[in-house]
Amino acid sequence: MKKLISSLLTASLLLSAMPLIPAAAAEDEMADSGINYTESVETIQNPGAGYTNTVWAVCKPGSTPVYSPTGSIVLFFIDIGAFSSGMNGTTDENGNYTEGKDYDLDETFFDSWRQTFDNCRKNGCMIAVRFRYDANGKENPEPATFNQVLAHIKQIKDSKILSDNADILAYVESGFVGKWGEQHGGKYTTVDYKVKLLEAMLNAVPAPVPVTVRTPDTFAQLMGINRADLADERYYKKYDFSGRDEVVDPFPCILDLDRVGLYDDGYMGSDSDLGTYADRETETEWLSRVTHHTYFGGEFSGNIDYAKQFDTYLPENAIPEMYKTRLSYINSNIFQLYKDYTFGKEYDVEGVDNSAYYGQTVFQFIRDHLGYRFVVRKAENTARTVQGGDLRMNFSLENTGFGEVVFPTTQSVLLEKDGVIYSTNVRFKDDKDWDTERNIDNDISIKLPDNIATGDWNIYLRITPQVQTGTNFYCTPPLYPKYGIRFANEGVWDPQLGANRMGTVKIEKSDKHGTNNDMYQKNIILGIQSGVAPVTLDGVTVADGTMSNPREWKDEDIIKSAEEQSMSLKADDNAIYVMGKMSDAATAPVYNLEVYSGGERYWLYYADNGFIYFNHDSYAGCQCKWNDGMVEFKVPFEVMGLKPGTPVDSVRLFLQDSANDWKVLGDMTAKNVDIPAAITTYTAYHDLRIKNSDSLFLYVMTGRSDLSFQWYHDGEPIEGATAQKYTKDAPHSTSVGKYSVKVTAPEGISSMVDIANLLEVVSASPQSSELRGDTNCDGIVELADAILIMQALSNPDKYGDNGSDLHHLTAQGRINGDVEGGRNGLTANDALEIQKKLLGLINDFED
């Protein structure tokens, strides 16, 4: 056994140090990414952290509005007082209140919130909610009985509006009772009632979504301890918060306890945060223990004059506590007086490099460090490799933010060249809680497709919440860029990919081709399915005020130009996009878009102070961003009554300066304009090789489910091939060639899309499967064959020393892989022999 382990270790070293590529392009030749590793001081928005965009939603029986907000985290204060007898009664002229009637929440309520949350997903929002019976500070706003409160909670659970949106649901404030849903001044605001409410909410809110309480006593009583003992070390040994998934009975409720956080609506308002804390030191210590997996945030106190009677708010006290409690979010009323303080090393905390912010205001430092904030401190990657070779990435991230990533995440590596994107999910490390660490180091190895194009490929790292991609994989856009986590380094962010550029790798041609068309993390295959194709986002326009990629706007999109100005128009399946290049001289710019269509005038404008005007009912889904003389609008078709392929009378784009008598600084009008008609597809044209024992499987990814299809082979229609995916069993030499598909929409718009070029069908005959060293039986001998042997021998106690792991090897594979001396059994030396042959150290396998 010791000899086997020694051989395994030796083979592992050779596998990483001596791959199958020319000496001049050795895979251990690493290149620095060229990233500026100093933290930028730019304010960036990331999912589930930062400023909350708060929506005060008033819901009534038969009338619940639908919203379409934007923002990194949208907090909905959902007022259901109209369903409560404590709010929907009458008050006489003397102020005497007469109870009204309690109502169940109605279907209109749930239908509207389903639509709102769906809009949030489309807009890239993480969401949070607080249900409450009062929005105005009224005493005792709740229903007549506590059972009715519990009935409302059960309705919410049974409706599945929370569980169906758990992927974008950051947290739920337990809310409901008391003034403003802050659990004081109500019928049911004793600790006993608040514990019952919390238990109901933990049952109604899908795990692992956190539920936050207004004061720590609720958590203490639920946990069965005294409030004064919240920081007692004994309880955190008993309830092991560091390894929550390993905790089992006798503490079955531990996962729920681990989800409980705090919403503090008197933040920094006094030494107790206006009654939030009974003992600030003890209870912030409790928060420091639990907020690895839950949320802490709220609202800065509105009374700064009162807050200044205490020293809690002072930067030297506030900043260390923000790190201690992992402050994740706050509303936008950060104390303005922090602008009078300059951030310097006197405000540093141990273990975090905040030197980039020396000289900035404390206000900006706090604003920019709410939640998590990742900075790339080191990044290098394989400089050169070959088709089918390995790409290694070695990088270090530092989280300089106050908080951590609370929600589950997906990590991906993307390769991009000329708009073609290969991607694969990866694991950062064995520890699933990588995001609770301040410094994150990773060394990842990626196996490249055999048929990836040669040239320089940009390497991206993408981290996102585990956002649902829909039930129909083929009708779902492959990426959700608005949910990507942006690193705080200059020049790394790609808004179209929602990913961070980490370097470049040169991929060179290989003379030895297999039939592996996938990209995956070496030795870790996550959700890889046969036939996974590269994608392209060239049909996607991002309204961010910049050129997301060199192909986003082209000359043929221009509908008006004059002197140094131009206006361009595009459309996809859902919206039009207008881009203008105009003056950047406005002190307070106001960008106006005016469209005349069907006898109607539509006028939409965005001002730099955040004000938005539209002369019709709703501008839901509209966006406008500008930067350095470029502006981009996105307008969903329904907002202005438009349709793809239809003409409009005119499109006008003009810029005013509201700080200079509303002077017009740019003005362009294009008349008799046809709205572009396009069907957005995401599957990128690519080369592939397959074995004749496999099926040829192709598909076209779109954003619609109402399309029809016709597949073509070398320009000729394929009989009966009219589905979104095309499969051909037992392909042969006549199957080689170019495959395309014609996509047609019900309104008559069609597009011909090139999908794949089948270069070769490789024989999987018995003769080829007996190729010595070809452990995976794909007709060639390569590094993957040596790796497969190592995987097969990875558990000799279970499978035996002869490499009989049927999960990794077929019977023929074991025969082919037994290359050292024909001993009729696999050892680590077989992997070494394959390596030697690949590197030219031996001419053939020894007998």
Coordinates of N, CA and C in Angstrom, one line a residue, residues 663-737:
K663 N -30.4 74.2 -21.4 CA -29.9 74.4 -22.7 C -29.8 73.1 -23.5
V664 N -30.1 73.1 -24.7 CA -30.0 71.9 -25.5 C -28.6 71.7 -26.1
L665 N -27.9 70.7 -25.7 CA -26.5 70.5 -26.2 C -26.4 69.4 -27.3
G666 N -27.4 68.8 -27.6 CA -27.4 67.8 -28.7 C -28.8 67.4 -29.1
D667 N -29.1 67.3 -30.4 CA -30.5 67.0 -30.8 C -30.4 66.3 -32.2
M668 N -31.0 65.1 -32.2 CA -31.1 64.4 -33.5 C -32.5 63.7 -33.7
T669 N -33.0 63.8 -34.8 CA -34.3 63.2 -35.1 C -34.2 62.4 -36.4
A670 N -34.6 61.1 -36.3 CA -34.6 60.2 -37.5 C -36.1 60.0 -37.8
K671 N -36.5 60.2 -39.1 CA -37.9 60.1 -39.5 C -38.1 58.8 -40.3
N672 N -39.3 58.3 -40.2 CA -39.7 57.1 -41.0 C -38.8 55.9 -40.7
V673 N -38.7 55.5 -39.5 CA -37.7 54.5 -39.0 C -38.5 53.2 -38.9
D674 N -37.9 52.1 -39.4 CA -38.4 50.8 -39.1 C -37.8 50.2 -37.9
I675 N -38.6 49.7 -37.0 CA -38.1 49.0 -35.8 C -37.4 47.7 -36.2
P676 N -36.2 47.5 -35.9 CA -35.5 46.3 -36.4 C -36.2 45.0 -35.9
A677 N -36.2 44.0 -36.7 CA -36.7 42.7 -36.4 C -35.6 41.7 -36.3
A678 N -35.5 41.1 -35.2 CA -34.4 40.2 -35.0 C -34.8 39.1 -34.0
I679 N -34.3 37.9 -34.2 CA -34.5 36.8 -33.3 C -33.1 36.5 -32.6
T680 N -33.1 36.7 -31.3 CA -31.8 36.6 -30.6 C -31.5 35.1 -30.4
T681 N -30.4 34.7 -30.8 CA -29.9 33.3 -30.5 C -28.6 33.4 -29.8
Y682 N -28.3 32.3 -29.1 CA -27.1 32.3 -28.2 C -26.1 31.2 -28.5
T683 N -26.4 30.3 -29.3 CA -25.5 29.2 -29.6 C -24.5 29.7 -30.6
A684 N -23.2 29.5 -30.3 CA -22.1 30.0 -31.2 C -21.7 28.9 -32.2
Y685 N -21.3 29.3 -33.4 CA -20.8 28.4 -34.4 C -19.5 27.8 -33.9
H686 N -19.3 26.5 -34.0 CA -18.1 25.8 -33.5 C -17.8 24.5 -34.2
D687 N -16.6 24.1 -34.1 CA -16.1 22.9 -34.7 C -16.3 21.8 -33.7
L688 N -16.5 20.5 -34.2 CA -16.5 19.4 -33.3 C -16.2 18.1 -34.0
R689 N -15.7 17.1 -33.3 CA -15.5 15.8 -33.7 C -16.3 14.8 -32.8
I690 N -16.8 13.8 -33.4 CA -17.5 12.8 -32.5 C -17.1 11.4 -32.9
K691 N -17.4 10.4 -32.1 CA -17.2 9.0 -32.4 C -18.5 8.5 -33.1
N692 N -18.3 7.5 -33.9 CA -19.5 7.0 -34.6 C -20.4 6.1 -33.7
S693 N -19.9 5.9 -32.5 CA -20.7 5.2 -31.6 C -21.6 6.1 -30.7
D694 N -21.3 7.4 -30.9 CA -22.1 8.5 -30.2 C -23.2 9.0 -31.1
S695 N -24.1 9.8 -30.6 CA -25.1 10.6 -31.4 C -24.6 12.0 -31.6
L696 N -24.9 12.5 -32.8 CA -24.7 13.9 -33.1 C -25.8 14.7 -32.4
F697 N -25.5 15.5 -31.5 CA -26.6 16.3 -30.8 C -26.3 17.8 -30.9
L698 N -27.2 18.5 -31.6 CA -27.1 19.9 -31.8 C -28.4 20.6 -31.3
Y699 N -28.2 21.9 -30.9 CA -29.4 22.7 -30.5 C -29.1 24.1 -30.7
V700 N -30.1 24.9 -30.8 CA -30.0 26.4 -30.9 C -30.7 27.0 -29.6
M701 N -30.0 27.8 -28.9 CA -30.5 28.4 -27.7 C -31.1 29.8 -28.1
T702 N -32.3 30.0 -27.6 CA -33.0 31.3 -27.9 C -33.5 31.8 -26.6
G703 N -34.2 32.9 -26.7 CA -34.9 33.5 -25.6 C -36.4 33.4 -25.6
R704 N -36.9 32.6 -26.6 CA -38.3 32.5 -26.8 C -38.8 31.0 -26.9
S705 N -40.1 30.8 -26.6 CA -40.6 29.4 -26.7 C -41.6 29.3 -27.8
D706 N -41.8 30.3 -28.6 CA -42.9 30.3 -29.7 C -42.3 30.2 -31.1
L707 N -41.1 29.7 -31.2 CA -40.4 29.7 -32.5 C -40.6 28.3 -33.2
S708 N -40.4 28.3 -34.5 CA -40.4 27.1 -35.3 C -39.0 27.0 -35.9
F709 N -38.6 25.7 -36.3 CA -37.2 25.5 -36.7 C -37.2 24.5 -38.0
Q710 N -36.1 24.7 -38.8 CA -35.8 23.8 -39.8 C -34.3 23.7 -39.9
W711 N -33.8 22.5 -39.8 CA -32.3 22.2 -39.8 C -31.8 22.0 -41.2
Y712 N -30.6 22.4 -41.4 CA -29.9 22.2 -42.7 C -28.5 21.6 -42.5
H713 N -28.2 20.7 -43.5 CA -26.8 20.1 -43.6 C -26.2 20.6 -44.9
D714 N -25.1 21.3 -44.8 CA -24.4 21.9 -46.0 C -25.4 22.6 -46.9
G715 N -26.3 23.3 -46.3 CA -27.3 24.1 -47.1 C -28.5 23.4 -47.6
E716 N -28.6 22.1 -47.3 CA -29.8 21.4 -47.8 C -30.7 21.1 -46.5
P717 N -32.0 21.3 -46.6 CA -32.9 21.0 -45.5 C -32.8 19.5 -45.1
I718 N -32.8 19.2 -43.8 CA -32.9 17.9 -43.3 C -34.3 17.5 -43.1
E719 N -34.7 16.4 -43.8 CA -36.1 16.0 -43.7 C -36.5 15.7 -42.3
G720 N -37.6 16.3 -41.8 CA -38.1 15.9 -40.5 C -37.4 16.6 -39.3
A721 N -36.4 17.4 -39.6 CA -35.6 18.0 -38.6 C -36.2 19.4 -38.3
T722 N -37.3 19.4 -37.5 CA -38.0 20.7 -37.3 C -38.2 21.0 -35.8
A723 N -37.3 20.4 -35.0 CA -37.4 20.7 -33.5 C -36.2 21.7 -33.2
Q724 N -36.2 22.1 -31.9 CA -35.2 23.1 -31.5 C -33.9 22.4 -31.4
K725 N -33.9 21.1 -31.1 CA -32.7 20.3 -31.1 C -32.7 19.3 -32.2
Y726 N -31.5 18.9 -32.6 CA -31.3 17.9 -33.7 C -30.4 16.8 -33.3
T727 N -30.9 15.6 -33.4 CA -30.1 14.4 -33.0 C -30.0 13.5 -34.2
K728 N -28.8 13.0 -34.4 CA -28.5 11.9 -35.5 C -27.8 10.8 -34.8
D729 N -28.4 9.7 -34.8 CA -27.8 8.5 -34.2 C -26.8 7.8 -35.2
A730 N -25.8 7.2 -34.7 CA -24.8 6.5 -35.5 C -24.3 7.3 -36.7
P731 N -23.7 8.5 -36.5 CA -23.2 9.3 -37.6 C -22.1 8.6 -38.3
H732 N -21.9 8.9 -39.6 CA -20.8 8.3 -40.4 C -20.2 9.4 -41.2
S733 N -19.3 9.0 -42.1 CA -18.5 10.0 -42.9 C -19.4 11.0 -43.6
T734 N -20.5 10.6 -44.1 CA -21.4 11.5 -44.9 C -22.0 12.5 -43.9
S735 N -21.9 12.4 -42.6 CA -22.5 13.3 -41.7 C -21.6 14.6 -41.5
V736 N -20.3 14.5 -42.0 CA -19.4 15.6 -41.9 C -19.9 16.8 -42.6
G737 N -19.8 18.0 -42.1 CA -20.2 19.2 -42.8 C -20.8 20.2 -41.9

